[in-house]
Amino acid sequence: MPHNASRYLAEGPRVGIRHFTYEDGAEFTARARESKDLHQPWLFPPDSSPAYTAYVGRLIEDPSKAGFLVCEKADGSIAGFININNIVEGGFQCGTLGYGAFAHAAGRGLMREGLDLVVRYAFGPMRLHRLEINVQPRNAASIALARSRGFRLEGFSPNMLFVDGAWRDHERWAITAEMIEEPGRR
């Protein structure tokens, strides 16, 4: 019997993670349009074909970025996305996470599972040591996700990122490879 390799880089009970492709554009942009009320004012994923093509091109071609789609294993549908940006190698071995669930998948625990898979993939095959998440203080859902996955609050950065037309304050959350290996952490 031939071996069928999974199309996922890593799998959990309900989701798998895989890299973005150009072919995902129609589904991704439709999900982004359906999810505007959930995402804004925190997040503005591409919701048109040209914007998606440019976005995914950067994720695929730039070695300082890695993009992952969180997909439901039952039907392959895209539940959300998690990107590792600003990847620095050498003595730092760090990257910054950005993520978003799509409205049809929000509140179902799929992103928790997906974030666990991405963290383990980053600390495993990608050989990173540290991951950071920068979150606007009023984004309770994103903070709850970071906290629930074992990220620790490390600080506050005023006017850190330009989002939705203004410089926004952010909380800095982080996790290291050692933290996920500590008993009882995850």
Backbone as numpy.savetxt, mean C-alpha at the origin, in Angstrom:
# Nx Ny Nz CAx CAy CAz Cx Cy Cz
1.06 -34.24 -13.43 0.21 -33.06 -13.43 1.10 -31.82 -13.43
0.89 -30.87 -14.36 1.75 -29.69 -14.41 1.53 -28.79 -13.21
2.61 -28.12 -12.82 2.55 -27.19 -11.70 2.08 -25.83 -12.20
1.03 -25.28 -11.59 0.55 -23.94 -11.92 1.04 -22.97 -10.88
1.99 -22.15 -11.22 2.51 -21.15 -10.29 1.44 -20.10 -10.06
1.32 -19.64 -8.82 0.36 -18.60 -8.48 0.72 -17.31 -9.20
-0.30 -16.55 -9.52 -0.03 -15.24 -10.12 0.28 -14.20 -9.07
0.21 -14.60 -7.80 0.46 -13.67 -6.70 1.89 -13.81 -6.18
2.44 -12.70 -5.72 3.76 -12.69 -5.09 3.69 -13.30 -3.70
2.55 -13.10 -3.04 2.29 -13.66 -1.72 0.78 -13.77 -1.57
0.34 -14.75 -0.76 -1.09 -14.98 -0.58 -1.42 -15.16 0.88
-2.60 -14.66 1.23 -3.18 -14.92 2.54 -4.44 -15.74 2.32
-5.25 -15.88 3.35 -6.48 -16.67 3.20 -7.46 -16.08 2.18
-7.56 -14.73 2.13 -8.57 -14.12 1.25 -8.01 -13.26 0.14
-6.76 -12.80 0.27 -6.19 -11.92 -0.75 -4.81 -12.39 -1.16
-4.42 -11.93 -2.34 -3.06 -12.09 -2.83 -2.57 -10.72 -3.26
-1.26 -10.56 -3.29 -0.69 -9.30 -3.79 0.08 -9.60 -5.06
-0.01 -8.66 -5.98 0.74 -8.76 -7.23 1.11 -7.36 -7.68
2.04 -7.29 -8.60 2.43 -5.99 -9.13 1.36 -5.44 -10.06
1.34 -4.13 -10.21 0.48 -3.45 -11.17 0.87 -3.86 -12.59
-0.08 -3.84 -13.49 0.20 -3.96 -14.92 -0.60 -2.87 -15.64
-0.20 -2.58 -16.85 -0.97 -1.61 -17.65 -2.37 -2.13 -17.91
-2.52 -3.44 -18.00 -3.82 -4.04 -18.30 -4.84 -3.87 -17.17
-4.39 -3.49 -15.98 -5.29 -3.29 -14.85 -5.99 -1.93 -14.89
-5.66 -1.11 -15.87 -6.14 0.27 -15.90 -7.65 0.44 -15.84
-8.39 -0.31 -16.63 -9.85 -0.12 -16.67 -10.48 -0.42 -15.31
-10.09 -1.54 -14.70 -10.67 -1.88 -13.39 -10.21 -0.89 -12.32
-8.92 -0.58 -12.31 -8.39 0.32 -11.28 -9.06 1.69 -11.34
-9.15 2.28 -12.52 -9.73 3.62 -12.63 -11.22 3.62 -12.31
-11.93 2.55 -12.69 -13.35 2.46 -12.33 -13.51 2.39 -10.81
-12.67 1.60 -10.16 -12.71 1.49 -8.70 -12.34 2.83 -8.04
-11.37 3.53 -8.62 -10.98 4.84 -8.07 -12.14 5.84 -8.17
-12.84 5.83 -9.30 -13.98 6.75 -9.46 -15.09 6.40 -8.47
-15.34 5.10 -8.26 -16.38 4.66 -7.32 -16.03 5.01 -5.87
-14.75 5.24 -5.61 -14.26 5.38 -4.23 -13.88 6.81 -3.85
-14.23 7.79 -4.68 -13.83 9.17 -4.40 -14.25 9.64 -3.01
-15.48 9.32 -2.60 -15.96 9.76 -1.30 -15.15 9.14 -0.16
-14.68 7.93 -0.35 -13.87 7.26 0.66 -12.47 7.85 0.71
-11.89 8.15 -0.45 -10.49 8.57 -0.52 -10.25 10.04 -0.20
-11.13 10.90 -0.63 -10.84 12.32 -0.49 -11.30 12.84 0.86
-10.52 13.66 1.51 -9.43 14.50 1.00 -8.03 13.91 1.21
-7.94 12.61 1.53 -6.64 12.03 1.87 -5.84 11.55 0.68
-6.52 11.07 -0.34 -5.87 10.30 -1.38 -6.54 10.58 -2.72
-5.72 10.61 -3.78 -6.23 10.92 -5.11 -5.63 9.96 -6.14
-6.06 8.69 -6.11 -5.52 7.74 -7.08 -6.00 8.08 -8.49
-5.27 7.65 -9.50 -5.65 7.98 -10.88 -7.01 7.40 -11.24
-7.84 8.24 -11.85 -9.19 7.78 -12.21 -9.50 7.93 -13.70
-8.45 8.13 -14.49 -8.61 8.17 -15.95 -7.51 7.32 -16.57
-7.73 6.91 -17.79 -6.74 6.06 -18.47 -5.38 6.73 -18.61
-5.31 8.01 -19.07 -3.99 8.64 -19.18 -3.28 8.78 -17.83
-4.04 9.13 -16.79 -3.44 9.29 -15.47 -2.94 7.94 -14.95
-3.72 6.88 -15.17 -3.31 5.55 -14.73 -2.04 5.11 -15.47
-1.99 5.32 -16.76 -0.82 4.91 -17.55 0.44 5.59 -17.03
0.36 6.88 -16.74 1.52 7.59 -16.20 1.89 7.07 -14.81
0.88 6.85 -13.98 1.08 6.37 -12.61 1.74 5.00 -12.60
1.18 4.07 -13.33 1.71 2.70 -13.33 3.08 2.66 -14.01
3.31 3.52 -14.98 4.63 3.60 -15.62 5.71 3.94 -14.61
5.40 4.89 -13.72 6.37 5.25 -12.68 6.61 4.08 -11.73
5.55 3.38 -11.36 5.69 2.25 -10.44 6.50 1.12 -11.06
6.32 0.91 -12.34 7.02 -0.19 -13.02 8.46 0.17 -13.34
8.69 1.40 -13.78 10.01 1.76 -14.31 10.97 2.35 -13.28
10.48 2.94 -12.21 11.34 3.61 -11.24 11.77 2.62 -10.16
13.06 2.32 -10.04 13.51 1.35 -9.04 13.33 1.81 -7.59
12.99 3.07 -7.39 12.74 3.55 -6.03 11.27 3.41 -5.65
10.50 2.69 -6.47 9.08 2.46 -6.20 8.73 1.00 -6.46
7.75 0.52 -5.73 7.19 -0.81 -5.98 5.70 -0.74 -5.69
4.89 -1.11 -6.64 3.44 -1.04 -6.48 2.82 -2.42 -6.40
1.87 -2.58 -5.49 1.20 -3.86 -5.29 -0.30 -3.67 -5.31
-0.98 -4.53 -6.02 -2.44 -4.57 -5.98 -2.84 -5.64 -4.98
-3.80 -5.32 -4.15 -4.37 -6.28 -3.21 -5.62 -6.83 -3.91
-5.61 -8.13 -4.21 -6.69 -8.74 -5.00 -7.39 -9.83 -4.21
-8.70 -9.85 -4.34 -9.48 -10.91 -3.71 -9.21 -12.21 -4.45
-8.85 -13.25 -3.72 -8.52 -14.51 -4.35 -9.75 -15.17 -4.97
-10.93 -14.93 -4.41 -12.14 -15.59 -4.90 -12.42 -15.27 -6.36
-12.20 -14.02 -6.76 -12.51 -13.63 -8.14 -11.43 -12.79 -8.81
-10.35 -12.49 -8.12 -9.26 -11.71 -8.70 -9.49 -10.22 -8.72
-10.63 -9.75 -8.19 -10.93 -8.32 -8.25 -9.98 -7.52 -7.36
-9.72 -6.30 -7.78 -8.80 -5.42 -7.05 -9.53 -4.80 -5.86
-9.04 -5.10 -4.65 -9.64 -4.58 -3.42 -8.98 -3.28 -2.98
-7.71 -3.09 -3.37 -6.97 -1.91 -2.97 -5.56 -1.96 -3.52
-4.74 -1.05 -3.04 -3.37 -0.97 -3.53 -2.46 -0.50 -2.41
-1.22 -0.95 -2.47 -0.20 -0.55 -1.50 1.08 -0.31 -2.29
1.62 0.89 -2.17 2.85 1.23 -2.87 3.96 1.47 -1.86
5.16 1.06 -2.24 6.35 1.41 -1.46 7.09 2.44 -2.30
7.19 3.64 -1.78 7.85 4.74 -2.47 9.15 5.10 -1.74
9.96 5.89 -2.39 11.20 6.40 -1.78 12.06 5.27 -1.23
12.18 4.18 -1.98 13.00 3.06 -1.54 14.47 3.47 -1.60
15.13 3.33 -0.47 16.55 3.65 -0.36 17.26 2.37 0.08
18.28 2.01 -0.66 19.02 0.79 -0.32 20.27 1.16 0.47
21.27 0.31 0.46 22.50 0.57 1.21 22.26 0.42 2.69
22.82 1.32 3.48 22.71 1.26 4.92 21.32 1.56 5.45
20.44 2.13 4.64 19.12 2.53 5.10 18.10 1.40 4.91
18.02 0.82 3.72 17.09 -0.28 3.42 15.67 0.03 3.89
15.14 1.15 3.40 13.86 1.68 3.88 12.97 2.07 2.72
11.68 2.10 2.95 10.72 2.60 1.99 9.53 3.19 2.71
8.76 4.00 2.00 7.59 4.67 2.56 6.33 4.11 1.91
5.40 3.65 2.73 4.17 3.05 2.24 3.07 4.08 2.02
2.32 3.87 0.96 1.07 4.58 0.72 0.05 3.53 0.32
-1.21 3.71 0.72 -2.19 2.67 0.43 -3.59 3.24 0.37
-4.47 2.45 -0.23 -5.87 2.80 -0.28 -6.72 1.58 -0.58
-7.82 1.46 0.14 -8.81 0.43 -0.15 -9.82 1.02 -1.13
-10.44 0.19 -1.91 -11.54 0.65 -2.75 -12.85 0.43 -1.98
-13.84 1.26 -2.28 -15.07 1.32 -1.50 -15.74 -0.05 -1.34
-15.77 -0.84 -2.40 -16.45 -2.14 -2.31 -15.75 -3.10 -1.34
-14.49 -2.83 -1.01 -13.71 -3.71 -0.14 -13.47 -3.13 1.24
-13.79 -1.86 1.44 -13.50 -1.19 2.71 -14.25 -1.84 3.87
-13.56 -1.94 4.99 -14.18 -2.47 6.20 -14.29 -3.97 6.26
-13.68 -4.67 5.33 -13.80 -6.14 5.29 -12.51 -6.85 5.73
-11.50 -6.08 6.15 -10.26 -6.69 6.61 -9.30 -7.09 5.50
-9.65 -6.80 4.27 -8.80 -7.21 3.15 -7.49 -6.43 3.10
-7.55 -5.15 3.44 -6.32 -4.35 3.43 -5.40 -4.73 4.59
-5.96 -5.13 5.73 -5.11 -5.62 6.83 -4.30 -6.83 6.35
-4.99 -7.73 5.71 -4.32 -8.93 5.19 -3.31 -8.55 4.11
-3.70 -7.66 3.22 -2.79 -7.22 2.15 -1.58 -6.50 2.69
-1.77 -5.64 3.70 -0.63 -4.93 4.28 0.34 -5.90 4.95
-0.17 -6.90 5.64 0.71 -7.92 6.22 1.55 -8.59 5.12
0.92 -8.92 4.01 1.64 -9.58 2.91 2.72 -8.67 2.33
2.39 -7.39 2.13 3.37 -6.46 1.57 4.53 -6.26 2.54
4.24 -6.12 3.82 5.31 -5.94 4.81 6.24 -7.15 4.79
5.68 -8.32 4.81 6.52 -9.53 4.79 7.30 -9.66 3.48
6.69 -9.27 2.38 7.39 -9.31 1.09 8.53 -8.28 1.08
8.26 -7.11 1.62 9.30 -6.06 1.67 10.48 -6.50 2.53
10.19 -7.12 3.66 11.25 -7.56 4.57 11.89 -8.87 4.12
11.22 -9.58 3.22 11.76 -10.83 2.69 12.47 -10.60 1.38
11.80 -10.91 0.26 12.46 -10.81 -1.05 13.05 -9.44 -1.39
12.44 -8.36 -0.92 12.96 -7.03 -1.23 14.13 -6.64 -0.32
14.31 -7.36 0.78 15.40 -7.15 1.73 15.42 -5.75 2.35
14.24 -5.16 2.52 14.18 -3.89 3.24 14.22 -4.17 4.74
14.57 -3.16 5.51 14.65 -3.31 6.95 13.60 -2.48 7.68
13.16 -1.39 7.04 12.25 -0.45 7.70 11.22 0.04 6.70
9.98 0.17 7.16 8.91 0.75 6.37 8.25 1.85 7.18
7.94 2.95 6.51 7.29 4.08 7.15 5.95 4.36 6.49
5.03 4.90 7.27 3.74 5.36 6.77 3.56 6.78 7.30
3.25 7.71 6.42 2.96 9.09 6.82 1.47 9.32 6.62
0.78 9.69 7.71 -0.67 9.78 7.72 -1.12 11.12 8.27
-2.09 11.73 7.61 -2.67 12.94 8.16 -3.39 12.59 9.46
-3.22 13.40 10.49 -3.73 13.07 11.83 -5.24 12.80 11.89
-6.03 13.37 11.01 -7.48 13.15 11.04 -7.92 11.93 10.23
-6.98 11.23 9.59 -7.32 10.06 8.79 -7.37 8.83 9.71
-8.45 8.72 10.46 -8.58 7.68 11.49 -8.48 6.27 10.92
-9.05 6.03 9.75 -9.01 4.67 9.18 -7.58 4.25 8.85
-6.81 5.15 8.28 -5.44 4.83 7.91 -4.56 4.63 9.15
-4.77 5.46 10.16 -4.02 5.30 11.42 -4.38 3.98 12.08
-5.67 3.63 12.07 -6.10 2.36 12.67 -5.45 1.17 11.95
-5.35 1.24 10.63 -4.71 0.16 9.88 -3.24 0.05 10.26
-2.51 1.16 10.28 -1.09 1.14 10.64 -0.90 0.58 12.05
-1.68 1.08 12.99 -1.56 0.62 14.38 -1.88 -0.87 14.48
-2.93 -1.32 13.81 -3.35 -2.72 13.92 -2.31 -3.68 13.35
-1.46 -3.22 12.48 -0.46 -4.08 11.86 0.89 -3.99 12.57
0.96 -3.28 13.70 2.17 -3.25 14.49 3.10 -2.08 14.24
2.68 -1.13 13.40 3.49 0.07 13.19 3.44 0.91 14.47
4.54 1.57 14.80 4.58 2.42 15.98 4.63 3.89 15.57
3.99 4.72 16.36 4.02 6.17 16.12 5.39 6.68 16.51
6.06 7.36 15.57 7.40 7.86 15.84 7.49 9.38 15.90
6.49 10.06 15.37 6.59 11.50 15.44 5.53 12.23 14.64
5.67 13.53 14.64 4.74 14.43 13.97 5.55 15.38 13.10
5.13 15.54 11.85 5.82 16.42 10.91 4.85 17.48 10.40
4.99 18.74 10.85 4.12 19.79 10.34 4.40 20.09 8.87
3.36 20.36 8.13 3.48 20.75 6.72 4.40 19.82 5.92
4.21 18.54 6.08 5.13 17.56 5.50 4.90 17.29 4.02
3.63 17.07 3.63 3.33 16.69 2.24 2.28 17.63 1.66
2.42 17.88 0.36 1.46 18.71 -0.36 0.34 17.82 -0.86
-0.86 17.95 -0.26 -2.00 17.11 -0.58 -3.23 18.00 -0.75
-3.95 17.81 -1.82 -5.21 18.52 -2.04 -5.04 20.04 -1.94
-3.96 20.54 -2.54 -3.75 21.98 -2.66 -3.11 22.68 -1.48
-2.66 21.93 -0.48 -2.04 22.59 0.69 -1.01 21.65 1.33
-0.08 22.26 2.07 0.87 21.47 2.84 0.16 20.95 4.08
0.25 19.63 4.28 -0.50 18.98 5.37 0.43 18.37 6.40
0.00 18.47 7.67 0.70 17.80 8.76 0.52 16.30 8.62
1.51 15.56 9.10 1.44 14.10 9.06 2.05 13.50 10.32
1.47 12.39 10.74 2.08 11.55 11.76 2.97 10.54 11.04
4.11 10.22 11.66 5.03 9.23 11.09 4.92 7.93 11.88
4.59 6.86 11.18 4.48 5.53 11.76 5.54 4.66 11.09
6.10 3.71 11.81 7.14 2.86 11.22 7.14 1.47 11.83
7.72 0.55 11.08 7.94 -0.82 11.55 9.27 -1.28 10.98
9.97 -2.11 11.75 11.23 -2.69 11.26 11.07 -4.20 11.19
11.98 -4.83 10.48 11.93 -6.28 10.33 11.94 -6.97 11.69
12.72 -6.47 12.64 12.78 -7.08 13.97 11.43 -7.03 14.68
10.67 -5.98 14.44 9.39 -5.81 15.13 8.39 -6.89 14.75
8.40 -7.35 13.52 7.43 -8.39 13.15 7.87 -9.76 13.64
9.13 -9.87 14.03 9.62 -11.15 14.55 9.45 -11.26 16.05
9.12 -10.15 16.73 8.93 -10.18 18.17 7.65 -10.96 18.49
7.71 -11.88 19.47 6.51 -12.64 19.85 5.37 -11.70 20.26
4.19 -12.00 19.77 3.01 -11.22 20.14 2.83 -9.92 19.39
3.76 -9.57 18.50 3.65 -8.29 17.79 2.60 -8.38 16.67
2.49 -9.48 15.97 1.59 -9.56 14.83 0.96 -10.88 14.85
